Structure formats: structure tokens, C-alpha cells
Coordinates of C-alpha atoms in Angstrom, one line a residue:
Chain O
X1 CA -16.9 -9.5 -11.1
X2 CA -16.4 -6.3 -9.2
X3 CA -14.7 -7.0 -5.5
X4 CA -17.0 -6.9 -2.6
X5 CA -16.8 -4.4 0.3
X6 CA -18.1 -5.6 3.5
X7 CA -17.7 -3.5 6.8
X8 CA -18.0 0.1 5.1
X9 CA -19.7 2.3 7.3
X10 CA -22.5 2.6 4.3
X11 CA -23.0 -1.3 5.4
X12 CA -22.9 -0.5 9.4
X13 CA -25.0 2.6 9.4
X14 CA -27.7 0.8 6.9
X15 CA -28.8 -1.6 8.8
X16 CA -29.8 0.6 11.5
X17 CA -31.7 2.5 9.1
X18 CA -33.2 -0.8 8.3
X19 CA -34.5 -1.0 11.5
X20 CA -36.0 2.6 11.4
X21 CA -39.7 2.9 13.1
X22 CA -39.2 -0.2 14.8
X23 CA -38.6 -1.5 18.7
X24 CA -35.8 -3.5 19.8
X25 CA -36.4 -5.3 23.0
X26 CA -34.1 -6.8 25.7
X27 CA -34.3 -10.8 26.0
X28 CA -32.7 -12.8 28.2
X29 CA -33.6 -16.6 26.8
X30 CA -35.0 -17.8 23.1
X31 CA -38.1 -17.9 24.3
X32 CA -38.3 -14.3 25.6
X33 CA -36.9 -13.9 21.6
X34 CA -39.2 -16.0 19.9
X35 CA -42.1 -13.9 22.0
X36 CA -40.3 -10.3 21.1
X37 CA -40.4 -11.3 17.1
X38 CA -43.6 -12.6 17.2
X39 CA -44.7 -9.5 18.8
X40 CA -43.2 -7.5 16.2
X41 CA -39.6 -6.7 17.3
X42 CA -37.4 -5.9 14.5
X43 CA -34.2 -6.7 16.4
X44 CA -33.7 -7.8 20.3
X45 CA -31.0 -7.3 22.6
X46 CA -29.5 -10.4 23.9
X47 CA -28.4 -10.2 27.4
X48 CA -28.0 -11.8 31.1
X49 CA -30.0 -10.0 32.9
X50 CA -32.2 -6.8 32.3
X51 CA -31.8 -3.6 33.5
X52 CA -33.9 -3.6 36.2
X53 CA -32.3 -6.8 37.7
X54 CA -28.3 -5.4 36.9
X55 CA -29.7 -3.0 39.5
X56 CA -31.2 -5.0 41.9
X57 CA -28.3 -7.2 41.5
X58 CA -25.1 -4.4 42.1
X59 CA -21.8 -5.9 41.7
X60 CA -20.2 -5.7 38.3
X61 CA -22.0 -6.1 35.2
X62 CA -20.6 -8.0 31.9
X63 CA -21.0 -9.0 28.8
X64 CA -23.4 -12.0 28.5
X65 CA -22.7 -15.6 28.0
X66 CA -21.7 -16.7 24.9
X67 CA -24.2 -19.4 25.2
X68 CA -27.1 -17.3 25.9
X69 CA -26.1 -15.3 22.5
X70 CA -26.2 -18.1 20.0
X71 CA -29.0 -20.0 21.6
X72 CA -30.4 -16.2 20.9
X73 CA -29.6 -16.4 17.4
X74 CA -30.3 -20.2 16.5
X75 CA -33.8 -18.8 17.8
X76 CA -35.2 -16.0 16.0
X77 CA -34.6 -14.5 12.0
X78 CA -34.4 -10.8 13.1
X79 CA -30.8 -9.2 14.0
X80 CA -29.6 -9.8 16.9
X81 CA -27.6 -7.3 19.1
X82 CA -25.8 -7.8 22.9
X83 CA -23.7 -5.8 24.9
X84 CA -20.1 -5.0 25.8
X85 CA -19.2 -2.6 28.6
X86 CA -17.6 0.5 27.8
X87 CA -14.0 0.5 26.7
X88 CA -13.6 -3.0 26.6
X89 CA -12.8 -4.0 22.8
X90 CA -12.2 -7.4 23.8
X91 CA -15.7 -8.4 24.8
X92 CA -16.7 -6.4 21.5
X93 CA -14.2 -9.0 20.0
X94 CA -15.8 -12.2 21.3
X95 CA -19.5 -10.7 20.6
X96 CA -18.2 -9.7 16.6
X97 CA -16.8 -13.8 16.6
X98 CA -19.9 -14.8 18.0
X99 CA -21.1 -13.0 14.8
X100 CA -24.1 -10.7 16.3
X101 CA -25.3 -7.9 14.0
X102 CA -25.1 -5.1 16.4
X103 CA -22.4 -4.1 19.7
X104 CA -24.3 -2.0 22.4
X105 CA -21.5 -0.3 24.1
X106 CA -23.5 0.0 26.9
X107 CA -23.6 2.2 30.3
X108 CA -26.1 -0.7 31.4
X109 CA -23.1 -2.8 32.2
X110 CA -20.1 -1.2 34.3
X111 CA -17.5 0.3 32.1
X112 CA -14.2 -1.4 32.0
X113 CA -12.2 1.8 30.8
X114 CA -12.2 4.9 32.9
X115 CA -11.2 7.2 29.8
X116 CA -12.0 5.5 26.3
X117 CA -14.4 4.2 24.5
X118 CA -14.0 1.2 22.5
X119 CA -12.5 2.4 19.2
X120 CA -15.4 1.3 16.6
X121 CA -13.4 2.1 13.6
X122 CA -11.2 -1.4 14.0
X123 CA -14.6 -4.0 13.9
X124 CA -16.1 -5.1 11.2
X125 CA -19.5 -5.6 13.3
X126 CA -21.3 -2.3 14.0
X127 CA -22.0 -0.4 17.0
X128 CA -24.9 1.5 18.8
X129 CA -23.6 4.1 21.7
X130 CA -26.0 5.5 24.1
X131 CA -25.8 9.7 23.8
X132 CA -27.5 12.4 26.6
X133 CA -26.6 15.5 24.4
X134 CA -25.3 16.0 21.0
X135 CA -21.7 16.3 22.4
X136 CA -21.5 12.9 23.8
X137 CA -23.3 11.3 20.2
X138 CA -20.7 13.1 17.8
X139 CA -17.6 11.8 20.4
X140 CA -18.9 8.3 20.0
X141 CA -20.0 8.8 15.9
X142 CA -16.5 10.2 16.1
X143 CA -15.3 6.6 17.3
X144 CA -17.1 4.9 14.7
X145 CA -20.7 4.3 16.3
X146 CA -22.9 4.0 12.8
X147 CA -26.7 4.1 15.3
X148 CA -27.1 6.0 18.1
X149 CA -29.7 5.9 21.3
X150 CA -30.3 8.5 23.7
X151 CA -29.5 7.0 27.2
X152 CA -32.3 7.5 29.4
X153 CA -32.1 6.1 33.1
X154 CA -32.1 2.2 32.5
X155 CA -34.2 0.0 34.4
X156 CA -36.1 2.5 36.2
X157 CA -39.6 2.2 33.8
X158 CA -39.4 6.1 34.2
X159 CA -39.3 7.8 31.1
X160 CA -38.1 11.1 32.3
X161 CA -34.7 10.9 31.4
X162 CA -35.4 9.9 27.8
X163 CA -37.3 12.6 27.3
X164 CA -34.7 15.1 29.2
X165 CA -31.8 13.6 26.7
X166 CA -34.2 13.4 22.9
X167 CA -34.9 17.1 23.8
X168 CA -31.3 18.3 24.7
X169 CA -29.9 16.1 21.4
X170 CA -32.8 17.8 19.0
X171 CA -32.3 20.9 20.8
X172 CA -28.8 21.4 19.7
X173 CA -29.3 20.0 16.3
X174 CA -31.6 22.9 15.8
X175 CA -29.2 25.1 17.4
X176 CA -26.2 24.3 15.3
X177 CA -28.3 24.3 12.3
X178 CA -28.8 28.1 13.0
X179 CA -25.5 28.6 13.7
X180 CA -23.1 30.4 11.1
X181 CA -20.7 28.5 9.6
X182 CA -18.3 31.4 11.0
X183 CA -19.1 30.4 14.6
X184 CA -18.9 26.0 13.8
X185 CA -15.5 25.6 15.4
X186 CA -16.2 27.5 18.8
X187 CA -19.5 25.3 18.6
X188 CA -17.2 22.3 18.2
X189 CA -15.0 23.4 21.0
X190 CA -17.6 23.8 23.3
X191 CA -19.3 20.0 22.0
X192 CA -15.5 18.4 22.5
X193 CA -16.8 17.2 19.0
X194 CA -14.7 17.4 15.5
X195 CA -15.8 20.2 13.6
X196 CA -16.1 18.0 10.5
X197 CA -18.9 16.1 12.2
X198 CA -20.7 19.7 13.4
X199 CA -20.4 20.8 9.6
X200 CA -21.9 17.5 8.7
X201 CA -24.9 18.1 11.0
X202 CA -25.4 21.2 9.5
X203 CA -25.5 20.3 6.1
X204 CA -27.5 17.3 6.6
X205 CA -29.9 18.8 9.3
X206 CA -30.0 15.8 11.5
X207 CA -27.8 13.9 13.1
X208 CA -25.5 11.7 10.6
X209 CA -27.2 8.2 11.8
X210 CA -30.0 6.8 13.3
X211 CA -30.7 7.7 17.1
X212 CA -33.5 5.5 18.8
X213 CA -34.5 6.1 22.2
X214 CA -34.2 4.3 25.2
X215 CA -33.9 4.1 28.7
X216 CA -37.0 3.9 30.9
X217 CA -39.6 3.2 28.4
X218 CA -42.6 1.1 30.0
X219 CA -45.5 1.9 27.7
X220 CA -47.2 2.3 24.6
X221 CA -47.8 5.7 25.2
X222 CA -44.4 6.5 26.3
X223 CA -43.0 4.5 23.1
X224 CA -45.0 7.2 21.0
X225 CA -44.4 9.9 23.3
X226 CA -40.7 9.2 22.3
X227 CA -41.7 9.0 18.7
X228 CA -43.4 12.2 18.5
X229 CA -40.4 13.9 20.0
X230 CA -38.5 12.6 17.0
X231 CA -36.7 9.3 17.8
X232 CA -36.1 7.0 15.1
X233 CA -37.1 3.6 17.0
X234 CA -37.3 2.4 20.6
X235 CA -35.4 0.4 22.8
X236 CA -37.5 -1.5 25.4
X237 CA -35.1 -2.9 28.2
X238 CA -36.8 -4.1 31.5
X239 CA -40.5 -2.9 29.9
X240 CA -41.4 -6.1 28.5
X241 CA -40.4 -8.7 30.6
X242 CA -40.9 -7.5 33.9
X243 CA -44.0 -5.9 33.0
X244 CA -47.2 -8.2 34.6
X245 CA -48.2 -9.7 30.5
X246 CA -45.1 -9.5 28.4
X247 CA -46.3 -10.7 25.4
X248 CA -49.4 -8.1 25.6
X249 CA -47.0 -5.5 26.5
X250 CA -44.6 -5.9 23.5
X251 CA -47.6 -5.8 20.9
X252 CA -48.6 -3.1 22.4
X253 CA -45.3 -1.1 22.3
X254 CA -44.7 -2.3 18.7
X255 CA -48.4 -0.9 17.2
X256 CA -48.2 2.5 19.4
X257 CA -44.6 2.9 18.0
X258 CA -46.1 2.3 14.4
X259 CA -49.1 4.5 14.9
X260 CA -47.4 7.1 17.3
X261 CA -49.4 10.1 16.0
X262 CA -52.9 8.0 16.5
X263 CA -54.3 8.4 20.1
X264 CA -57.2 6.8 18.8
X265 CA -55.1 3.6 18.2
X266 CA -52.8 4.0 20.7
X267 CA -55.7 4.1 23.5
X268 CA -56.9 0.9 22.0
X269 CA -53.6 -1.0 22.1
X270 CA -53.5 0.2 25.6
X271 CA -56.5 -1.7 26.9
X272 CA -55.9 -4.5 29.9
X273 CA -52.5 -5.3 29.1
X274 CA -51.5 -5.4 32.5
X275 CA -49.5 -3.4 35.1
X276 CA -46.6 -2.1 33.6
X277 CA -43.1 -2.8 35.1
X278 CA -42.7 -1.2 38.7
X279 CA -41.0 2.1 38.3
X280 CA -38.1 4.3 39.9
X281 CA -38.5 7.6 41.0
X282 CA -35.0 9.6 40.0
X283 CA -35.0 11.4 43.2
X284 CA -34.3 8.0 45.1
X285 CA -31.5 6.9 42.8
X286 CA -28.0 7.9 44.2
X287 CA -25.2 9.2 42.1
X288 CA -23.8 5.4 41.6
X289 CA -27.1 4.4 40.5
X290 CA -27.3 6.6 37.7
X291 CA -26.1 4.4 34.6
X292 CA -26.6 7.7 32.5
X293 CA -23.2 9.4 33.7
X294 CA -20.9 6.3 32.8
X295 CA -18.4 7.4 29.5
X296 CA -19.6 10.3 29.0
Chain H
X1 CA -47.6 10.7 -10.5
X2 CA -48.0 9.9 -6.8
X3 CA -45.9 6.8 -5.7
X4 CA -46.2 4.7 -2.2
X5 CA -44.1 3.9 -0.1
X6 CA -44.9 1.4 2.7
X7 CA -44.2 3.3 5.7
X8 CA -44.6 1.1 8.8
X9 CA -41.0 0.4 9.3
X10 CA -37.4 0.7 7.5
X11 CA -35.9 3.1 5.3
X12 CA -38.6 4.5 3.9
X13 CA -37.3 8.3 4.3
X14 CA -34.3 7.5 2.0
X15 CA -36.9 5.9 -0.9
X16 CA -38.7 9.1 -0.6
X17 CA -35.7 11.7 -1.3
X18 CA -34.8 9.3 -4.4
X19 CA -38.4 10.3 -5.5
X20 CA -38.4 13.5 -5.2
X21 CA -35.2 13.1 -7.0
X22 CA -36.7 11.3 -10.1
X23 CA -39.7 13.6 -10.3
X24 CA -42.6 11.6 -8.9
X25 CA -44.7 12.5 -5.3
X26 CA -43.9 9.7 -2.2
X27 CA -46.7 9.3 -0.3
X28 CA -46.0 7.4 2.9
X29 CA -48.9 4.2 3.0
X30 CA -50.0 2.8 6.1
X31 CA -53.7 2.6 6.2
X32 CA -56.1 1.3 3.4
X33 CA -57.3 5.0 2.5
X34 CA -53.4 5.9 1.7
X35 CA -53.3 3.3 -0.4
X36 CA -55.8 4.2 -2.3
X37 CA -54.4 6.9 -4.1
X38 CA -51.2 6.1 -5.1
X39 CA -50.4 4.8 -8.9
X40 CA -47.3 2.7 -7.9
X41 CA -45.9 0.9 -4.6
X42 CA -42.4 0.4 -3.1
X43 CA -42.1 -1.7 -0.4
X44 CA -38.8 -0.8 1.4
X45 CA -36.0 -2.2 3.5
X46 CA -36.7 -3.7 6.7
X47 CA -37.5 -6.8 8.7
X48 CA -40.1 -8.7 7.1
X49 CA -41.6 -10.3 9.9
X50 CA -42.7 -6.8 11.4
X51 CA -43.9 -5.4 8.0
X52 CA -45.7 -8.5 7.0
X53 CA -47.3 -8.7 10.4
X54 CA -48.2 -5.3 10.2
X55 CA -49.5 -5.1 7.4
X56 CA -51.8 -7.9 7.3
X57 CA -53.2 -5.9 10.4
X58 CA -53.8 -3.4 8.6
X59 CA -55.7 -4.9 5.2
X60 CA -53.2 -3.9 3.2
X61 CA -51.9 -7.4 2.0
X62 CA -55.4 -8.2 0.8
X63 CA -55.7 -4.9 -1.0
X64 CA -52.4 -4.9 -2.4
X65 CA -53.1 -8.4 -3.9
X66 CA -56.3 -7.5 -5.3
X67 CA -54.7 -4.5 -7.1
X68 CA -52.0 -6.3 -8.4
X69 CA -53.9 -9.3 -9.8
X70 CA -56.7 -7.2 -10.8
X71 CA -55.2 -4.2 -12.4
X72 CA -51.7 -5.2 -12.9
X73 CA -50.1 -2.8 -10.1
X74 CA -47.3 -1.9 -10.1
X75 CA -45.2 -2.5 -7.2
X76 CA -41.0 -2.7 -6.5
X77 CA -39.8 -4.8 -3.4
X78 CA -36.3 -3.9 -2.0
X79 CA -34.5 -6.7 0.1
X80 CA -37.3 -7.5 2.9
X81 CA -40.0 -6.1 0.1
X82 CA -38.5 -8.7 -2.3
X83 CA -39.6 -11.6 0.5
X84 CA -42.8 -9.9 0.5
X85 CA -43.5 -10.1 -3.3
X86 CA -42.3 -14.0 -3.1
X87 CA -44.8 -16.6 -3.9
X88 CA -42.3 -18.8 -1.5
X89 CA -40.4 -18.7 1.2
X90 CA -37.5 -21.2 2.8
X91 CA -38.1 -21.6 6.5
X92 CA -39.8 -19.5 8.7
X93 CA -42.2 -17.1 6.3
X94 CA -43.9 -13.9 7.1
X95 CA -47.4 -13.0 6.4
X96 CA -46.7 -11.8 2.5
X97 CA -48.2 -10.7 -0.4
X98 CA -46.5 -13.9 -2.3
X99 CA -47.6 -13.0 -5.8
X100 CA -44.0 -13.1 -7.9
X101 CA -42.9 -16.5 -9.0
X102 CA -39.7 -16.7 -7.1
X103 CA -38.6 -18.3 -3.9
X104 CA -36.3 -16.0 -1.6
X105 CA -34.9 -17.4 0.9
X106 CA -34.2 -15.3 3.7
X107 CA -30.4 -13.3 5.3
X108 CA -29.0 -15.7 2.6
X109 CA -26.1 -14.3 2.6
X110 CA -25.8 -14.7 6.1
X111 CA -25.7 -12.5 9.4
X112 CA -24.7 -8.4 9.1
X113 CA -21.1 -9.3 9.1
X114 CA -21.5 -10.9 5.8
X115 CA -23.2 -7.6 4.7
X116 CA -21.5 -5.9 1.7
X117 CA -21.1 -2.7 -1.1
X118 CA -20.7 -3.8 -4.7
X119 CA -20.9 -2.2 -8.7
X120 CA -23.6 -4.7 -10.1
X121 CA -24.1 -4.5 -13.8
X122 CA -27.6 -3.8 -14.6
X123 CA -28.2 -3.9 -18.5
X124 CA -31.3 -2.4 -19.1
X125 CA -30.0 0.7 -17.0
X126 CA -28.6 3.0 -18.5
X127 CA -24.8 4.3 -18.2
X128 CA -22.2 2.4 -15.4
X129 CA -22.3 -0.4 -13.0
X130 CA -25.1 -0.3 -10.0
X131 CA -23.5 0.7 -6.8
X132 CA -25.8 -1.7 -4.8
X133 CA -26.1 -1.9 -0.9
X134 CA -26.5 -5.6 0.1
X135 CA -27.8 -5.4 4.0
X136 CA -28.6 -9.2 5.8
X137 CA -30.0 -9.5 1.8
X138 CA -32.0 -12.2 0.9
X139 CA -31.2 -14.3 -2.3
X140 CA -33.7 -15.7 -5.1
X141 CA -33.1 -19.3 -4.8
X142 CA -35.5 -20.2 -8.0
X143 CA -37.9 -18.3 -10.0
X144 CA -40.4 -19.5 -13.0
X145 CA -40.1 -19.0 -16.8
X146 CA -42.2 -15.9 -16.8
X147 CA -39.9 -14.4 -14.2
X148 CA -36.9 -11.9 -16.1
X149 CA -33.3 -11.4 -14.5
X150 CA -32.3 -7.8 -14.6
X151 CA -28.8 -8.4 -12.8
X152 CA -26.8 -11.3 -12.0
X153 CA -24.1 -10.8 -9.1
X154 CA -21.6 -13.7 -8.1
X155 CA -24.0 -16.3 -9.9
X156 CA -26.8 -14.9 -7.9
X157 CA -29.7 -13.0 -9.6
X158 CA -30.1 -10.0 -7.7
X159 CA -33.0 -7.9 -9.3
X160 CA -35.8 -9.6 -11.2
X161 CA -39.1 -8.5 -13.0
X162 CA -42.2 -10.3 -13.5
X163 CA -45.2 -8.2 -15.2
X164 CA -46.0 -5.5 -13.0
X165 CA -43.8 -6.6 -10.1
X166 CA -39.8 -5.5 -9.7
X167 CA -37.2 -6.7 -6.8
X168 CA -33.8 -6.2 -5.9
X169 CA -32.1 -7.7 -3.1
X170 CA -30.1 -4.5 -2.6
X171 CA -30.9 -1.4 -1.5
X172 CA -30.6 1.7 -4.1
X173 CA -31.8 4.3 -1.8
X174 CA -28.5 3.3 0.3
X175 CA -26.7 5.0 -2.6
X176 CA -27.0 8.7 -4.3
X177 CA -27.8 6.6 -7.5
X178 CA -31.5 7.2 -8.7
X179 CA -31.6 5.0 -11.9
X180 CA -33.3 2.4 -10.6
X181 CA -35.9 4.5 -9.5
X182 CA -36.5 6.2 -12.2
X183 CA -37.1 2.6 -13.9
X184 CA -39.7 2.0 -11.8
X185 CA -41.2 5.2 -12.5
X186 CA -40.9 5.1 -15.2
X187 CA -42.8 1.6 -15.3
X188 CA -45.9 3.1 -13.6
X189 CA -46.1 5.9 -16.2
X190 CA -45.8 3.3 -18.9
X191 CA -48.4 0.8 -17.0
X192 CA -51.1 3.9 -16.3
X193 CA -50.3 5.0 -20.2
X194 CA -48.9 8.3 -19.8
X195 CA -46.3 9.5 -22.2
X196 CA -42.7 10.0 -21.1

């Protein structure tokens, strides 16, 4: 029998193209995941707190407790994914013992290292990075992210950002497509990005892996709105469960994300599910605020 | 030849390019009237609680049924579409079409970490070893007499056939490898009696 291979990046990045057209939502207890995969979730997000409350909280933000990840995954089939904080490989060692199918290196939770990210290429377990132009996704694909997700502003149910950060990623990608092969290294130069990764993009026309969006999505129609714009899948954070019917909400967001280019539907899955979460406007958020500018 | 591929969630871009690569036309199915115009069906990698779900929303677990039983259908099940096919499930099931005579039981292999790359040997393909994806795969835990093992990996069977049905627990779209598609095609030309 031929040896087995496990942690190739073929392994890593497939799963997150397993998970392709789908929404992963933020839990905080079992129940919350039982309710996200009967709703439809093809992964969730295991964590203390949400965004929205992080926020509201202040203070530092950390990995969750182990506790809360395996009552997590003694509770639902689908993958299950938590968070570490940026640059801190040792959290992203407890979470790969506590065996969860994805890391979110996450700007959610305050970053532990001023200067690097965690260095992806030494887990077995893969990783997702959040991205707000192409520059910042090929750094982290450089590091050994196999998904990607655009940042968005986290917890603020506004889905401005996310749209600001899909459009600069897709943006570029068309750019660099364009661009000849003569001109790919002052391109790289001026994406701090390796120029093996900017020929890749090229050649494939897309970005190497999957890249969901996320950050600030509160509806059904922003779900497809991200959709339309191109993103792979959807992460819903605070959305669901501080929205006024979560369960509603979340089979809402799952069939808009599905049927993203049927207004028709979408207006029907929209019907009296409730107030939405209570948004941010960006104006009012001060420079510490903004999640979006941590490891960059 | 126009072949489906279930398009509510997964990899279904990768099945497509393999395909195109074997000569047939995808056509991405999510609605009842996509459905009906496609010879053949591949239900891709995924979660199978959301496509399941989704699809019995949708009619298209009734339909596919009927076509199957009725007019021998052909359609190919990769990892979470090989739960689908399954006439049973261990634990927690999804809504399924649950017309092949095997059991699957579900991430049987365990969580992602236990997710690997191997060559399986496939003898009715033609050529080397298989390099097959295995992704939170599932594992046939029993199948009937009138089920057929195409590839046997670490004394698991890994790709089966019954009549008009076919299902790996890999993935061959993870891979630049296009035999097993063109089986499969090659399956629906045979089944809608057009020469080779």
C-alpha cells in the first residue's frame, strides 16, 4: 500500500474549497451550533464572544476556551473552526491539539505579535487569514494560509468595508492579470508579495485559494450582495446571534447565499425575520476600533 | 453530452474543468428545470447536511430518485455525494437520495487533521495508480451483493458501483487526473446508447 500524505497543502486548501458557496457562522455554545447546522451552515466558528460583544467588551481578546471548542465539536458533524490572535503560534498549537479543522488567525482578537504572523507552513491544521487588498492575501498565502477572507469591519453589521476590501482584492487580480509578465516583479515590489505567487495569479486568473467574505455582514441581501461581487462563501460573525430571530436569520443568509443572483428568492427569504443586529456607523469608530488595520 | 453538476455548494467549479477536460458539457443544477436536461449527474464535494437540506427544498431529491429508479440515471457521488447516494447512514443522517446499497458512515476517517493524499489502485482504469484526495472522507462500512468494489485502500473500499450509480470517497477533481471522469462519461454515453 502506497504511504499516506496528510497535511499537504492540496489537503488544507481542499477543504475550503469543500466549503465553497456556503456560510460559516460564529457560535458561542453547542446550541448556537446545533441551530447554525440546522440552518444550513457548512462550517461554524467556535468562539467566546462574538464580534460585536469583543467590542463592547475592550480589553484583550484571546483565543477561546478549550472547553467551549470541544463541547463545539462533540455537538455538530460540520468542520469546525476557532480563532488564534495574530502571531501567536502557540494558541494555534492548542487549537491544532484540540484537533479543529480550520485556524482563523484573526484581527477579531488582539494580535499578540507586533511584526509576524503565525508561520502556517509548520501546522498540520490549516489556516484562514483575513486580507483588505491583494497585497496583504498573497503575504499571508505566502505564510501558508490555504482560504482566505476579506476583512471587513467586524461586529459593526455594516457591510461597507467588505465591500471596500472584495473590490480592491478583485480589482487587482484584474489588474495583474493585465499586467506583462515584463512588469510582474515591480508589481510584486509594490504588493510586498513574492513574485512567484503574482505569477501564479496570473496564470491561474484568481487568487490561488478560496477567499470568503466577511466582516459586517447582517443580511440576506448583503450575503448575496457579497456573492455577486464574487466571494466564494460568507462569514457571518455577530449577524446571527445578535440579530432579534437567529435561527430565521441564519436560514435566511444560507438560501440568499445559495440563490444570490435570484431577487425573486432572495426577497422571499427576507420576509419577517426580524430586525437585524444593531449596526455601526464607520465614522463613529476610532482608529483603535478598527480591527481591519491589525497585521496588515 | 450535457452532464450536471449539483451546484448549491462545494467544489463544483473543479468537477466542471475535469469535464470540459473529458469532452462532455457541465451544466451547473440547482432548480428542477436544470435538471431536466442533463443526461448524467455528479454530485460533488461538500457538507452533506447543507446539500441534502438544500436540495430537498428544492425537489430535486424526489426527481433525482424518480430518474434513477425509473430510467436508470446515471449519477456519480464524490465524498459528501457518496452519503447522498447511501441507502444508510450511521448517526446523524441528512435528507438523501439513499438509493445505493451501502452504508457510509460519515468523517470516518476522522476530523481534517486526519485528512490525507494517496496513489489508490483502481483496476478498471486505465494506466497508473489514482492520485486520490481524501478530505473529512466518509468510509463505506457495508454494502449488498449487487454492489461492485472498484478500489480498495487500507482495507477500505473506496469507490463502488451499483447499476447506474458510482461513488468514491475521494475527490478526483482535487487532482489534474481526469480518468475517473471520463469513466463516468463514458458510463452515461454507454447508458443513453451512443457509440464511443
Amino acid at each position: 500500500m502506497e504511504e499516506k500524505q496528510v497535511g499537504t497543502f492540496n489537503v488544507k486548501a481542499g477543504l475550503a474549497e469543500m466549503l465553497k458557496g456556503g456560510v460559516i457562522m460564529d457560535v458561542t455554545t453547542p446550541e448556537q451550533a446545533v441551530i447554525a447546522e440546522r440552518a444550513g451552515a457548512v462550517a461554524v466558528m467556535a468562539l467566546e464572544r462574538v464580534p460585536a460583544d469583543i467590542r463592547a467588551a475592550g480589553g484583550v481578546a484571546r483565543m477561546a476556551d478549550p472547553r467551549i471548542v470541544k463541547s463545539i465539536e462533540a455537538a455538530v458533524s460540520i468542520p469546525v473552526m476557532a480563532k488564534a490572535r495574530i502571531g501567536h503560534f502557540v494558541e494555534a498549537q492548542v487549537l491544532q491539539a484540540l484537533d479543529v479543522d480550520y485556524i482563523d488567525e484573526s484581527e477579531v482578537l488582539t494580535p499578540a505579535d507586533p511584526q509576524y504572523h503565525i508561520n502556517k507552513w509548520d501546522f498540520q491544521v490549516p489556516f484562514v487569514c483575513g486580507a483588505r487588498d491583494l497585497g496583504e492575501a498573497l503575504r499571508r498565502i505566502a505564510e501558508g494560509a490555504a482560504m482566505l477572507r476579506t476583512k471587513g469591519e467586524p461586529g459593526t453589521g455594516n457591510v461597507v468595508e467588505a465591500v471596500r476590501h472584495l473590490r480592491a482584492v478583485n480589482a487587482a487580480v484584474r489588474r495583474l492579470i493585465s499586467t506583462p509578465d515584463s512588469e510582474l516583479p515591480d508589481l510584486a515590489k509594490e504588493l510586498r508579495a513574492p513574485i512567484e505567487l503574482v505569477r501564479q495569479v496570473k496564470e491561474m486568473g484568481r487568487l490561488p485559494v478560496v477567499n470568503f467574505s466577511a466582516g459586517g455582514i447582517a443580511s440576506p441581501s448583503d450575503a448575496a450582495l457579497m456573492m455577486q461581487l464574487g466571494a466564494d462563501g460568507i462569514f457571518v460573525g455577530s449577524g446571527i446571534f445578535k440579530s432579534q430571530n437567529p435561527e430565521a436569520m441564519a436560514r435566511a443568509i444560507v438560501r440568499a447565499t445559495l440563490h444570490f443572483n435570484d431577487p425573486k428568492i432572495i426577497a422571499e427569504v427576507s420576509e419577517g425575520i426580524g430586525d437585524g443586529m444593531p449596526g455601526l456607523e464607520m465614522a463613529t469608530l476610532t482608529p483603535a476600533d478598527r480591527m481591519q488595520d491589525r497585521g496588515i | 453530452m450535457r452532464i450536471g453538476v449539483l451546484a448549491i455548494q462545494g467544489d463544483v467549479r473543479e468537477h466542471k474543468n475535469h469535464l470540459v477536460k473529458v469532452g462532455a458539457t457541465p451544466v451547473e443544477v440547482r432548480t428542477l428545470q436544470d435538471f431536466s436536461g442533463v443526461d448524467g449527474l455528479i454530485i460533488p464535494g461538500g457538507e452533506s447536511t447543507t446539500i441534502g437540506m438544500l436540495m430537498q427544498e428544492e425537489g430535486l431529491i424526489d426527481a433525482i430518485r424518480a430518474r434513477v429508479i425509473n430510467d436508470s440515471f446515471p449519477v456519480y457521488g464524490t465524498c459528501a455525494g457518496l452519503i447522498l447516494l447511501a441507502k444508510d447512514v450511521v448517526g446523524p443522517s441528512p435528507a438523501r437520495i439513499g438509493l445505493m446499497d451501502i452504508t457510509a458512515g460519515r468523517n470516518a476517517y476522522g476530523r481534517q487533521l486526519a485528512s490525507f493524499e494517496a496513489m489508490v489502485p483502481v483496476p478498471s482504469l486505465p494506466g497508473a495508480d489514482f492520485p486520490a484526495v481524501f478530505i473529512r472522507a466518509p468510509q463505506i462500512v457495508a454494502m449488498g451483493l449487487g454492489v461492485a468494489a472498484l478500489a480498495v485502500y487500507d482495507g477500505q473500499v473506496v469507490m463502488a458501483e451499483e447499476g447506474s450509480l458510482l461513488v468514491s470517497a475521494f475527490h478526483p477533481e482535487m487532482s489534474g487526473d481526469v480518468r475517473i471522469h471520463q469513466y463516468f462519461v463514458d458510463k452515461v454515453r454507454k447508458m443513453l446508447g451512443v457509440p464511443q
